[in-house]
Coordinates of C-alpha atoms in Angstrom, one line a residue:
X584 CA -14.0 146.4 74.7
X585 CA -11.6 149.4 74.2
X586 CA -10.4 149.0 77.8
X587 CA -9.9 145.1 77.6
X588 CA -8.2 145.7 74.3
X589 CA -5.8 148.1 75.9
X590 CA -5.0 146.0 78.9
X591 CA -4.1 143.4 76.4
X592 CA -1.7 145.4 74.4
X593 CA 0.1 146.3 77.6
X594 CA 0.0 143.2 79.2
X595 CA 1.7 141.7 75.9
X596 CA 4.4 144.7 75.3
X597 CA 5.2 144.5 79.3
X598 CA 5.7 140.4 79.3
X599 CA 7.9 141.5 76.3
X600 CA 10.0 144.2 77.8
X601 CA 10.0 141.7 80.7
X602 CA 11.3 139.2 78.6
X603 CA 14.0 141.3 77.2
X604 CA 15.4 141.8 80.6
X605 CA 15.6 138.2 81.4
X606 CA 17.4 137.7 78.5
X607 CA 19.6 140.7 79.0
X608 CA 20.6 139.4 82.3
X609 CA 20.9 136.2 81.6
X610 CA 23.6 137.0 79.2
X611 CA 24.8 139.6 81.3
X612 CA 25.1 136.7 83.8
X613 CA 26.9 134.4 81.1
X614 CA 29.4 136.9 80.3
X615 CA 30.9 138.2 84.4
X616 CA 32.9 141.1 84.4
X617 CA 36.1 141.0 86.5
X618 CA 37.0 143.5 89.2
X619 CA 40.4 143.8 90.5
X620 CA 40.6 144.5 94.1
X621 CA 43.6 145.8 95.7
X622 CA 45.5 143.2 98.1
X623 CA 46.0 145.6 101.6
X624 CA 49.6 145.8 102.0
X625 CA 49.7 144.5 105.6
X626 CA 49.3 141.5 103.9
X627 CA 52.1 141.0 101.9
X628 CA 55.0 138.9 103.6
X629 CA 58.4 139.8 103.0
X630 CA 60.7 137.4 100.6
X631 CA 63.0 135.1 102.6
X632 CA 66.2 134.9 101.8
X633 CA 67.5 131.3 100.6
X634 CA 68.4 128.7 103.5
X635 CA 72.4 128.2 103.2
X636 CA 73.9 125.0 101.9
X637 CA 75.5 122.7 104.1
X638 CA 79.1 122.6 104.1
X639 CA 80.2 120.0 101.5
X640 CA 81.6 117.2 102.6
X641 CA 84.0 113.9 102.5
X642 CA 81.6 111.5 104.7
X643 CA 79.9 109.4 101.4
X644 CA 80.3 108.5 97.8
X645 CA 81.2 111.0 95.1
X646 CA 78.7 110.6 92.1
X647 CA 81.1 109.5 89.7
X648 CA 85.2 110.1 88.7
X649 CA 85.6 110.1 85.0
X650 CA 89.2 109.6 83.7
X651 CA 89.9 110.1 79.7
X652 CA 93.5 108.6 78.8
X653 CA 95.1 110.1 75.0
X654 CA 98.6 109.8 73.7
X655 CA 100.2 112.7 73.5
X656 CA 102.1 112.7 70.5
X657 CA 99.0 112.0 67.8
X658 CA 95.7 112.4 70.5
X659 CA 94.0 109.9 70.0
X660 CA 91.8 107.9 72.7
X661 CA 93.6 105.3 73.9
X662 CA 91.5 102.0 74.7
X663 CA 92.8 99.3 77.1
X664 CA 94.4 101.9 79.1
X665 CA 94.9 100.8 83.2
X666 CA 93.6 104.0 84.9
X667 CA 94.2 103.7 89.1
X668 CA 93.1 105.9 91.8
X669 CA 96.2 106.3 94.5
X670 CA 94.3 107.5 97.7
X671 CA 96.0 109.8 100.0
X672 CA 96.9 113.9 100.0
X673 CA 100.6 113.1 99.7
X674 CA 102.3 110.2 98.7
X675 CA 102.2 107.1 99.9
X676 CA 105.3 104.9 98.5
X677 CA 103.4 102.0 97.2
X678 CA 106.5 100.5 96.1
X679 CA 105.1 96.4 95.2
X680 CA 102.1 97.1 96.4
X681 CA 99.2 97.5 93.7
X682 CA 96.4 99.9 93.8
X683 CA 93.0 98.6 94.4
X684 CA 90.8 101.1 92.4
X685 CA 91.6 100.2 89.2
X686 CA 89.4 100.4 85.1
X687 CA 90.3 99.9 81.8
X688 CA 89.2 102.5 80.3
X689 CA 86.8 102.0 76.4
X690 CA 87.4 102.7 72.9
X691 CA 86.6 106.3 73.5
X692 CA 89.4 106.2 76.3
X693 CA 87.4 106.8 79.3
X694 CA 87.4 104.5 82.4
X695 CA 84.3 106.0 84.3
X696 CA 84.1 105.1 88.4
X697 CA 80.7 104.9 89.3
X698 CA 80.1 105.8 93.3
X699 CA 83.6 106.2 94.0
X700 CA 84.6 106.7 97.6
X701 CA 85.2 111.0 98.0
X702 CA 88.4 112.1 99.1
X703 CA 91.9 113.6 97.6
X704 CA 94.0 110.9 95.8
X705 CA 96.4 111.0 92.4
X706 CA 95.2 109.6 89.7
X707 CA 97.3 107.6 87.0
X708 CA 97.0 105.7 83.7
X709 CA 98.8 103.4 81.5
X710 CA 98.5 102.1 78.4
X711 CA 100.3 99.9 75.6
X712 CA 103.2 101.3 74.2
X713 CA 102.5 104.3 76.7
X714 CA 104.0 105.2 79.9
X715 CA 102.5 106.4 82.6
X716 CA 101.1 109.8 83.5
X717 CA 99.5 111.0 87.0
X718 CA 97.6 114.3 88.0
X719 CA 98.7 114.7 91.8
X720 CA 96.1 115.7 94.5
X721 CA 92.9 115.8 93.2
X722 CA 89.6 115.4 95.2
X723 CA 86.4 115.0 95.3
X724 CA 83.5 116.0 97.7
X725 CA 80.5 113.6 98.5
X726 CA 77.8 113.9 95.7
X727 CA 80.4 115.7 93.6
X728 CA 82.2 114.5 90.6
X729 CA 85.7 114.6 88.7
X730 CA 87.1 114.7 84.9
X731 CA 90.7 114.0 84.8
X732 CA 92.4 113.7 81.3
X733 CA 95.8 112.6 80.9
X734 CA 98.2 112.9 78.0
X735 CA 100.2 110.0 77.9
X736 CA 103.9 110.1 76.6
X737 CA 105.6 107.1 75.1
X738 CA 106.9 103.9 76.4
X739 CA 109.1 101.2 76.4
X740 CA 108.9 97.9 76.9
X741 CA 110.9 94.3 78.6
X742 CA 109.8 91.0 77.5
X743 CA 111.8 87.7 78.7
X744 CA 111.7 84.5 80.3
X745 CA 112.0 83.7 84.0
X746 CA 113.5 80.3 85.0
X747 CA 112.7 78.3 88.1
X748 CA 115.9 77.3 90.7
X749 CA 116.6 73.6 88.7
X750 CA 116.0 75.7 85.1
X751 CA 112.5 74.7 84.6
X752 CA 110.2 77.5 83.3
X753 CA 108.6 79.6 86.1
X754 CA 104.6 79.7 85.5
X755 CA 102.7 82.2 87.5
X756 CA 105.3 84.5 88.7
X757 CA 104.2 87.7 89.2
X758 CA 106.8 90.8 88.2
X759 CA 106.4 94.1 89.6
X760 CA 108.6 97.2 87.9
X761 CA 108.5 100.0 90.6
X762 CA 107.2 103.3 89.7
X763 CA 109.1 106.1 89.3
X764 CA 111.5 106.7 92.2
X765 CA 110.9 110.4 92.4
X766 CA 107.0 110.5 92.7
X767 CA 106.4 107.3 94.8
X768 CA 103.2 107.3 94.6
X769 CA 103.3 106.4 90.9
X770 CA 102.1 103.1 90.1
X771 CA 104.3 99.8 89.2
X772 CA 104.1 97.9 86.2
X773 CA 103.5 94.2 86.2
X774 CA 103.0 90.8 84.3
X775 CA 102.5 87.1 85.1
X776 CA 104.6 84.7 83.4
X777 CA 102.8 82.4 80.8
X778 CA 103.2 78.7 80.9
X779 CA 106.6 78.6 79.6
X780 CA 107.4 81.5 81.6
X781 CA 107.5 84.4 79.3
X782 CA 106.3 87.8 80.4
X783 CA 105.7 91.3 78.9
X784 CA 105.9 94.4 80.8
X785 CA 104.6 97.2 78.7
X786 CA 104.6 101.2 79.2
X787 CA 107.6 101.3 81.0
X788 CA 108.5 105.0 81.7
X789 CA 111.9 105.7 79.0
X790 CA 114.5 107.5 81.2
X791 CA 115.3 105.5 84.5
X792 CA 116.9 102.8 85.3
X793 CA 114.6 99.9 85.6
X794 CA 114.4 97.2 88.0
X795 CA 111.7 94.3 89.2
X796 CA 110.7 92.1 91.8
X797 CA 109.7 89.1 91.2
X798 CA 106.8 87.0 93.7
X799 CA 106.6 83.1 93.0
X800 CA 104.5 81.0 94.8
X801 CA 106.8 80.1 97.2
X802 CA 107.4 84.2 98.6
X803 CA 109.4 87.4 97.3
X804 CA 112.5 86.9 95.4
X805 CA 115.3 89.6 94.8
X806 CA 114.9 92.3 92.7
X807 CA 116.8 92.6 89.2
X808 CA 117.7 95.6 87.6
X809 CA 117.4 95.7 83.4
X810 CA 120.6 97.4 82.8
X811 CA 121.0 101.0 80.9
X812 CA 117.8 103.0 81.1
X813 CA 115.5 102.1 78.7
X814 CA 114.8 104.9 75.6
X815 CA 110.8 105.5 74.3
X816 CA 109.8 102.9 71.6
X817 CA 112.8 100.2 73.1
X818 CA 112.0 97.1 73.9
X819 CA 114.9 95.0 75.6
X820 CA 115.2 91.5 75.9
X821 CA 115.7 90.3 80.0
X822 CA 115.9 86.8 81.1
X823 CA 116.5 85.6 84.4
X824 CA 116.7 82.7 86.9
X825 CA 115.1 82.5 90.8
X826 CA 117.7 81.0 93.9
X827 CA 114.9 78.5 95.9
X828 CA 113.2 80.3 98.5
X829 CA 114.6 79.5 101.9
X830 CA 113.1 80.5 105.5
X831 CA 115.0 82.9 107.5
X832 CA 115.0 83.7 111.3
X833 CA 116.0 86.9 112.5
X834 CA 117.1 87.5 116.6
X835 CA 117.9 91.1 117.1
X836 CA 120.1 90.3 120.1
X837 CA 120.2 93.0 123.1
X838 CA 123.9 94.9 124.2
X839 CA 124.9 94.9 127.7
X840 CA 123.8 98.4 128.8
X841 CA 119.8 97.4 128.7
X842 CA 117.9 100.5 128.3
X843 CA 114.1 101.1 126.7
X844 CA 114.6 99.0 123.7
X845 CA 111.9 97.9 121.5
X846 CA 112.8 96.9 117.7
X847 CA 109.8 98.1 115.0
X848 CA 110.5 96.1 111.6
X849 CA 113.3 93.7 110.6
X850 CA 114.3 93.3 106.9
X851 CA 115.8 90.8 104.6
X852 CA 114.5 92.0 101.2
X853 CA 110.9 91.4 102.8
X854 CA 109.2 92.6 105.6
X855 CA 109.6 89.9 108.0
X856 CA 107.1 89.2 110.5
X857 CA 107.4 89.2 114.6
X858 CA 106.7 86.5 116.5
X859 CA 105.9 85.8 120.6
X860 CA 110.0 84.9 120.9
X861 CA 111.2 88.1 119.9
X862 CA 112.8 86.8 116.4
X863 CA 111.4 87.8 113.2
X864 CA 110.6 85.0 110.6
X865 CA 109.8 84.9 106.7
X866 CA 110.7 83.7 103.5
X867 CA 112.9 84.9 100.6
X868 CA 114.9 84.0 97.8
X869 CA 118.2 82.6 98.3
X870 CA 121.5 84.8 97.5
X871 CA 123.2 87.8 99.1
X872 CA 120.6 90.2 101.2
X873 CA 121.4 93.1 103.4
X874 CA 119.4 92.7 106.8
X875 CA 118.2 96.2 108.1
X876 CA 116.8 96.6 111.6
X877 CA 114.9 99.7 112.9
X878 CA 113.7 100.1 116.2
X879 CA 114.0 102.7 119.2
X880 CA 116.8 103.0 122.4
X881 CA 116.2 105.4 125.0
X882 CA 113.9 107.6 123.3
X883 CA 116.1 107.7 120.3
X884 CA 115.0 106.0 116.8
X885 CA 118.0 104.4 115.3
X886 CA 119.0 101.8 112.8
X887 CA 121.5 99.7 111.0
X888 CA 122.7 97.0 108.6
X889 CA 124.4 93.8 107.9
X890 CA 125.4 92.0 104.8
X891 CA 124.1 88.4 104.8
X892 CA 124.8 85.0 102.2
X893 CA 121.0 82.9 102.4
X894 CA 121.8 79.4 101.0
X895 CA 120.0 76.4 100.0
X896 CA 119.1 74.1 103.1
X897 CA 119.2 74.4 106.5
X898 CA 116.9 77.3 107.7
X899 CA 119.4 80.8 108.3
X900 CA 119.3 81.8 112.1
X901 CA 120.7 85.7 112.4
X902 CA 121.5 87.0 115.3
X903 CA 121.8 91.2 114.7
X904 CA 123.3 92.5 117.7
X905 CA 120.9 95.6 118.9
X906 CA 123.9 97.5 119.9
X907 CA 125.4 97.6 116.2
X908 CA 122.2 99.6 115.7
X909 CA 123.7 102.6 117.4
X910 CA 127.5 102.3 115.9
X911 CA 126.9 101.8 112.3
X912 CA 123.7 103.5 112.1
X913 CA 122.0 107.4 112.0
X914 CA 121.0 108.3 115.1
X915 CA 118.2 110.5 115.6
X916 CA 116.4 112.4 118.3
X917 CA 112.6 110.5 118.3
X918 CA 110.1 112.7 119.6
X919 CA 106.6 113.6 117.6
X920 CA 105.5 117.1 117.6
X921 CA 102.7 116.4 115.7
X922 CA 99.2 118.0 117.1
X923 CA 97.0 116.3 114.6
X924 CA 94.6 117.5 111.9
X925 CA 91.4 119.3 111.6
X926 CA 88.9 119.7 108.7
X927 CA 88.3 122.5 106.5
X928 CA 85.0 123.0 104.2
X929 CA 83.6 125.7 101.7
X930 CA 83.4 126.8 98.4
X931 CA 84.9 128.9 96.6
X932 CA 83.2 132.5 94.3
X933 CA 84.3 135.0 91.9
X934 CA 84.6 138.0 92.6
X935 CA 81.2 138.8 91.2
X936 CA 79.7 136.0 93.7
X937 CA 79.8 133.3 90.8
X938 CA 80.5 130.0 92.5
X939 CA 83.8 129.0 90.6
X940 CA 83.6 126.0 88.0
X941 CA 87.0 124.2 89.5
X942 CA 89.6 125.5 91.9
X943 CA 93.3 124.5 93.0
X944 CA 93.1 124.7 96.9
X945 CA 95.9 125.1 99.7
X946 CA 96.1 124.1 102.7
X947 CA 99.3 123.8 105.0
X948 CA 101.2 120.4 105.1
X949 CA 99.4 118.0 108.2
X950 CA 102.4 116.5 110.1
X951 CA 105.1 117.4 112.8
X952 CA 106.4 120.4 113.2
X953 CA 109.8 120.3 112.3
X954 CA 112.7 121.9 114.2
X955 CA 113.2 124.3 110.8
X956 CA 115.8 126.9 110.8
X957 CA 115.5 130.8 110.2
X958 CA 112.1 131.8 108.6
X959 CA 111.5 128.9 106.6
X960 CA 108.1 128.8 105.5
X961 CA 105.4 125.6 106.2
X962 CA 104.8 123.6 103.0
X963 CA 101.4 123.7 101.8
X964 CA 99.7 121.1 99.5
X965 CA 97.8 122.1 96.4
X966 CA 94.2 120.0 95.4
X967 CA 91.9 120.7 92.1
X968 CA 88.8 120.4 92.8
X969 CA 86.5 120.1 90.0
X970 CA 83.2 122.5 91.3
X971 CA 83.0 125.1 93.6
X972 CA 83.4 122.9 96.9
X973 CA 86.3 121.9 98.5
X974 CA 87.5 119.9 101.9
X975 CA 91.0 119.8 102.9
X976 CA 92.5 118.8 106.4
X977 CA 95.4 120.8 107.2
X978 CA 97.7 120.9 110.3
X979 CA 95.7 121.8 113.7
X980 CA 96.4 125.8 114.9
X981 CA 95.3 129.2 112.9
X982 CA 96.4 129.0 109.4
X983 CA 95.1 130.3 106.1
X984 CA 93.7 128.5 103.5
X985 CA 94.5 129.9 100.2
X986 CA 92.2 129.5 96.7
X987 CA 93.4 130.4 92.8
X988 CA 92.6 129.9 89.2
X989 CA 95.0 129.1 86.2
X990 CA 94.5 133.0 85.3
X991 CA 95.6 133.8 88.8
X992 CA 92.7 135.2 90.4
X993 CA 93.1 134.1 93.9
X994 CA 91.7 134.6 97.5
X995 CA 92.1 133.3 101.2
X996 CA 90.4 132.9 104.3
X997 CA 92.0 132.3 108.2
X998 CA 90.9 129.2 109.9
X999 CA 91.8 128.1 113.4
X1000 CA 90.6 124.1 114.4
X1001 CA 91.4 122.1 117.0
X1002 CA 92.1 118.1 116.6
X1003 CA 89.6 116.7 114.9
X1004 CA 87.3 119.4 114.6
X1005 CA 85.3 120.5 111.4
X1006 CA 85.2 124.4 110.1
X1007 CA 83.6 125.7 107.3
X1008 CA 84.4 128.8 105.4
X1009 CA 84.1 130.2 102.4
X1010 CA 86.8 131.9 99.8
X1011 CA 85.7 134.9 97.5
X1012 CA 88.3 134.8 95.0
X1013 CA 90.0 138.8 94.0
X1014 CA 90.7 140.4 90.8
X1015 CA 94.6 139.2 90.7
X1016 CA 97.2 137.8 88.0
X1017 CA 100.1 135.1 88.1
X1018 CA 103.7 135.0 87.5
X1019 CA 104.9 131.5 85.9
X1020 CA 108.5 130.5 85.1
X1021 CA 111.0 128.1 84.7
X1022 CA 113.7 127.3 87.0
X1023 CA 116.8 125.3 85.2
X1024 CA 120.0 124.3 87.6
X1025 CA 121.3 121.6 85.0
X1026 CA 123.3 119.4 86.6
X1027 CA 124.0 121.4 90.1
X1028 CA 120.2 120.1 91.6
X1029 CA 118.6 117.6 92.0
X1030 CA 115.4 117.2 90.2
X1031 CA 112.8 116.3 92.3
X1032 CA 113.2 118.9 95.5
X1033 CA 111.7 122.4 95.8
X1034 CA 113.0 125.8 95.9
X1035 CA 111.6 128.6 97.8
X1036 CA 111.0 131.9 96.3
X1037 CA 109.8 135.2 97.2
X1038 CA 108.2 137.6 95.7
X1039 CA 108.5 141.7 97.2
X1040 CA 110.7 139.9 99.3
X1041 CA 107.4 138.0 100.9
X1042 CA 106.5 134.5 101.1
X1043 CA 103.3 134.2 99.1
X1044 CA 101.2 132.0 101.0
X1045 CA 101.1 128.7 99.9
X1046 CA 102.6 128.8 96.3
X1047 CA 106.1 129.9 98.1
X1048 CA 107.4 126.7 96.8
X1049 CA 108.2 126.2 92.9
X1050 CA 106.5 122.9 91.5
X1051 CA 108.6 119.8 91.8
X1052 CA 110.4 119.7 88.1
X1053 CA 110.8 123.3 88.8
X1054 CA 108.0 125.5 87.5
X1055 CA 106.9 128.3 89.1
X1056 CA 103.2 129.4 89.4
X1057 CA 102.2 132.8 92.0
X1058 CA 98.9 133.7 91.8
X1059 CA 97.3 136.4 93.7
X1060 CA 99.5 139.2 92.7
X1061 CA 97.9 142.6 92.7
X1062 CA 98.3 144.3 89.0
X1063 CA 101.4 146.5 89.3
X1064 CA 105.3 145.6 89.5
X1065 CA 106.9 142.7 91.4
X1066 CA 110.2 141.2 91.8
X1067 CA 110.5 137.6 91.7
X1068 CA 113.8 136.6 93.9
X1069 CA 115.0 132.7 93.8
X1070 CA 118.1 131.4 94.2
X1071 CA 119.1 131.8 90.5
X1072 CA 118.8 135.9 90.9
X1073 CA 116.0 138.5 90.8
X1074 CA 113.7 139.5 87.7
X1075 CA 111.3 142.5 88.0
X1076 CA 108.3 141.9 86.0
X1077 CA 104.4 143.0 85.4
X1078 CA 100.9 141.8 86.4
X1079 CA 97.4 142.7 85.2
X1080 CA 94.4 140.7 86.5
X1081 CA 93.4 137.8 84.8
X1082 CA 96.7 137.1 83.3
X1083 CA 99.7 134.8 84.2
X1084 CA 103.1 136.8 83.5
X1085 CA 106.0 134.3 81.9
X1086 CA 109.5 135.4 82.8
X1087 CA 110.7 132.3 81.0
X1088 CA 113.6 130.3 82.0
X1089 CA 115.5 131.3 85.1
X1090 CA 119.5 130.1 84.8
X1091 CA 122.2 130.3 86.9
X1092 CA 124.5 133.0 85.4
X1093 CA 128.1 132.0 83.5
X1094 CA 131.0 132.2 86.3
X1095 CA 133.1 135.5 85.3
X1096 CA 135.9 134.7 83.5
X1097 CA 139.7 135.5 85.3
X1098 CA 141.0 138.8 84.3
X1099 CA 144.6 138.0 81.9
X1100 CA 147.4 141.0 82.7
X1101 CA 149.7 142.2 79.9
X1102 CA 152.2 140.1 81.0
X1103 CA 150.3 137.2 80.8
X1104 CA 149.4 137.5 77.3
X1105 CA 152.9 138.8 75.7
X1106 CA 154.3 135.8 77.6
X1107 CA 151.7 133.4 75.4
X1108 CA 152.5 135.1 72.5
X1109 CA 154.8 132.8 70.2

């Protein structure tokens, strides 16, 4: 009995102990501990170092071009504004013709295009009681995108009526006011005649003479200047009557000594159009017209004119003697030493290997070589690009391709490229300044052409040229002492990086005045 007992009591306290270690483990179980292990370091693989970028490019559609059109006196947005995109890296003379990419832009005075077409081009608005205002050469890669605001200065205004041939009101004629004559590539303004033939042409630029062509139904009439140039806020009264539209023939007539003639373009106010015969035919207003001829003779380009009288009736036959081309005309060597263009892609970092958040790019002038004189520099063009990528095409050959910001941190990069080829390179900008100024000639120059400058007696790259009303901007000058030589004299002046230097207004110094002897003044004396 004592034994059993026993047995008992152990059995029972060894199924508990049991127990408890079930229990143990099974929370032991619930509750894991974690081990970190030690990865071997065979295993680890080395970090790979980011795959480059492909060189940005023109082939596509930019994302968008955003344009933002204020007046310039007060600020304000202006709604209604005509913004147009001039395509092109120089300009292209549109004359009547009228751009194609064109927005009004909303009350907040933006005109956004949506999928625009990359490339360089100028863009230009217009607005009521504004004139117009263009940024020159900017671009635009594919996927990229641009903001362009433009201040606009006052305008003026011509309102009148237009009058048919018999004194009828003339519906639906179209009146184009060219641009301005100094930046061709400045867009016209134009109107349609109402009903009763009244017209408005509104932000006309104040400050040059004004004139407009007017296209009726029946072709292109002559043009008709306004008179005085027009001041900001003016608004003149013009009215005006159309001759009737005759047809015209031209027949440029060959000289006696025959050589390798070929005539390009005959005009009598309008381009007229060849035909199988040899003449040239069209249609133009009636009244006085000079006929101009261009064309080529034995390798030489040369042209001429002729004063004309186009009446009312019978169709005008013109017989324009070729050989009068030569006599009364320039006569120049025609050659074309033009080797083509090539394109040029990168972008563009700080010094610190920031890409850049917009950059002025230049690239030399595409285009013949010119037969220059002495050591006349190439012209370069100058593009702001928005981001950190850029494409330009300059002329085929080794060149440089020069980068800068407005605080005149600049850099450069040699390319060499081959007709049609594509290079890419990349521009790390340096820790540089500027020099900016103002060249004033007065009346001795005119406005509109560039002057070269030097500065340590070097051309600097592709800034060598002032701007086109005569600012001057250098960037890439090493901090230190320069000496700024243009044809107005020599200043010395200061840089320190990051900062543009202003030496102000560079004038032409007063003419000495004549020495007066003794004699001279006792004999003026009364």
């Amino acid at each position: 009995m004592m034994h059993g007992f026993r047995w008992g009591i152990g059995l029972s306290a060894m199924a508990a102990v049991l127990g408890g270690l079930g229990m143990w483990r099974a929370e032991r179980a619930a509750q894991p501990v974690l081990v970190e292990v030690p990865f071997p370091e065979f295993a680890r693989l080395p970090s790979l170092p980011p795959l480059p970028l492909p060189p940005p490019t023109m082939d596509g559609a930019a994302d968008s071009i955003r344009v933002r059109a204020v007046s310039k006196d007060s600020g304000t947005p202006l709604a209604g504004a005509r913004v147009s995109l001039l395509r092109g890296l120089f300009t292209t003379g549109l004359g009547h013709q009228l751009p194609d990419e064109t927005a009004l832009t909303d009350a907040s005075g933006e005109a956004t295009f949506m999928a625009p077409g990359a490339g360089v081009m100028t863009v230009c608005a217009r607005g009521a009681g504004h004139a117009e205002l263009c940024e020159r050469d900017v671009g635009v890669v594919a996927g990229g995108s641009l903001f362009v605001e433009l201040k606009l200065p006052p305008g003026a205004a011509v309102e009148g009526q237009v009058l048919q041939h018999d004194g009828r009101p003339a519906a639906g004629v179209r009146l184009v006011a060219h641009g301005d004559a100094m930046l061709l590539e400045m867009t016209p303004v134009w109107a349609t005649t109402d009903a009763q033939g009244r017209y408005t042409l509104d932000g006309v630029t104040p400050g040059y003479s004004v004139s407009m062509t007017p296209f009726s139904p029946e072709g292109e009439g002559l043009s008709r200047s306004v008179g005085a140039e027009l001041t900001a806020g003016e608004v003149r009264r013009f009215d005006f009557q159309l001759g009737a539209f005759v047809p015209v023939t031209v027949k440029p007539v060959m000289g006696r000594r025959r050589g390798a003639e070929s005539v390009e373009s005959v005009h009598v106010n309008v381009q007229l159009r060849p035909q199988e015969d040899g003449t040239f035919t069209g249609i133009t207003e009636s009244g006085r017209h000079s006929v101009s001829v261009w064309g080529r003779r034995d390798g030489r380009a040369v042209s001429a004119r002729k004063d004309v009288t186009l009446a009312p009736g019978a169709p005008a036959v013109i017989a324009f003697p070729f050989s009068e081309m030569k006599e009364g005309g320039k006569v120049w060597p025609w050659f074309s030493s033009d080797p083509g263009e090539f394109e040029v892609s990168g972008r563009v970092f700080l010094p610190d290997g920031t890409p850049v958040k917009g950059a002025w790019i230049g690239a030399q002038t595409p285009g013949p070589r010119g037969r220059g004189c002495g050591n006349s520099a190439d012209e370069h063009a100058h593009v702001r690009f928005d981001g950190p990528e850029f494409v330009v095409t300059p002329r085929v050959g080794a060149g440089r391709i020069f980068a800068w910001l407005p605080d005149g941190r600049a850099g450069s990069a040699v390319v060499r490229g081959g007709k049609g080829e594509r290079v890419s390179v990349d521009i790390h900008l340096e820790e540089t300044g500027a020099v900016a100024g103002m060249m004033d000639f007065g009346d001795d120059h005119l406005w509109g052409s560039r002057e070269a400058i030097t500065v340590n007696h070097e051309w600097v790259g592709a800034s060598h040229y002032t701007l086109l009303d005569g600012r001057i901007f250098v960037p890439g000058l090493k901090p230190g002492k320069h000496v700024l030589r243009t044809s107005l004299g020599t200043v010395e002046f200061n840089v320190n990086a990051r900062e543009v230097t202003n030496v102000g207004v560079l004038r032409r110094p007063p003419e000495p005045e004549a020495a007066v002897s003794d004699s001279e003044v006792a004999a003026s004396e009364p």
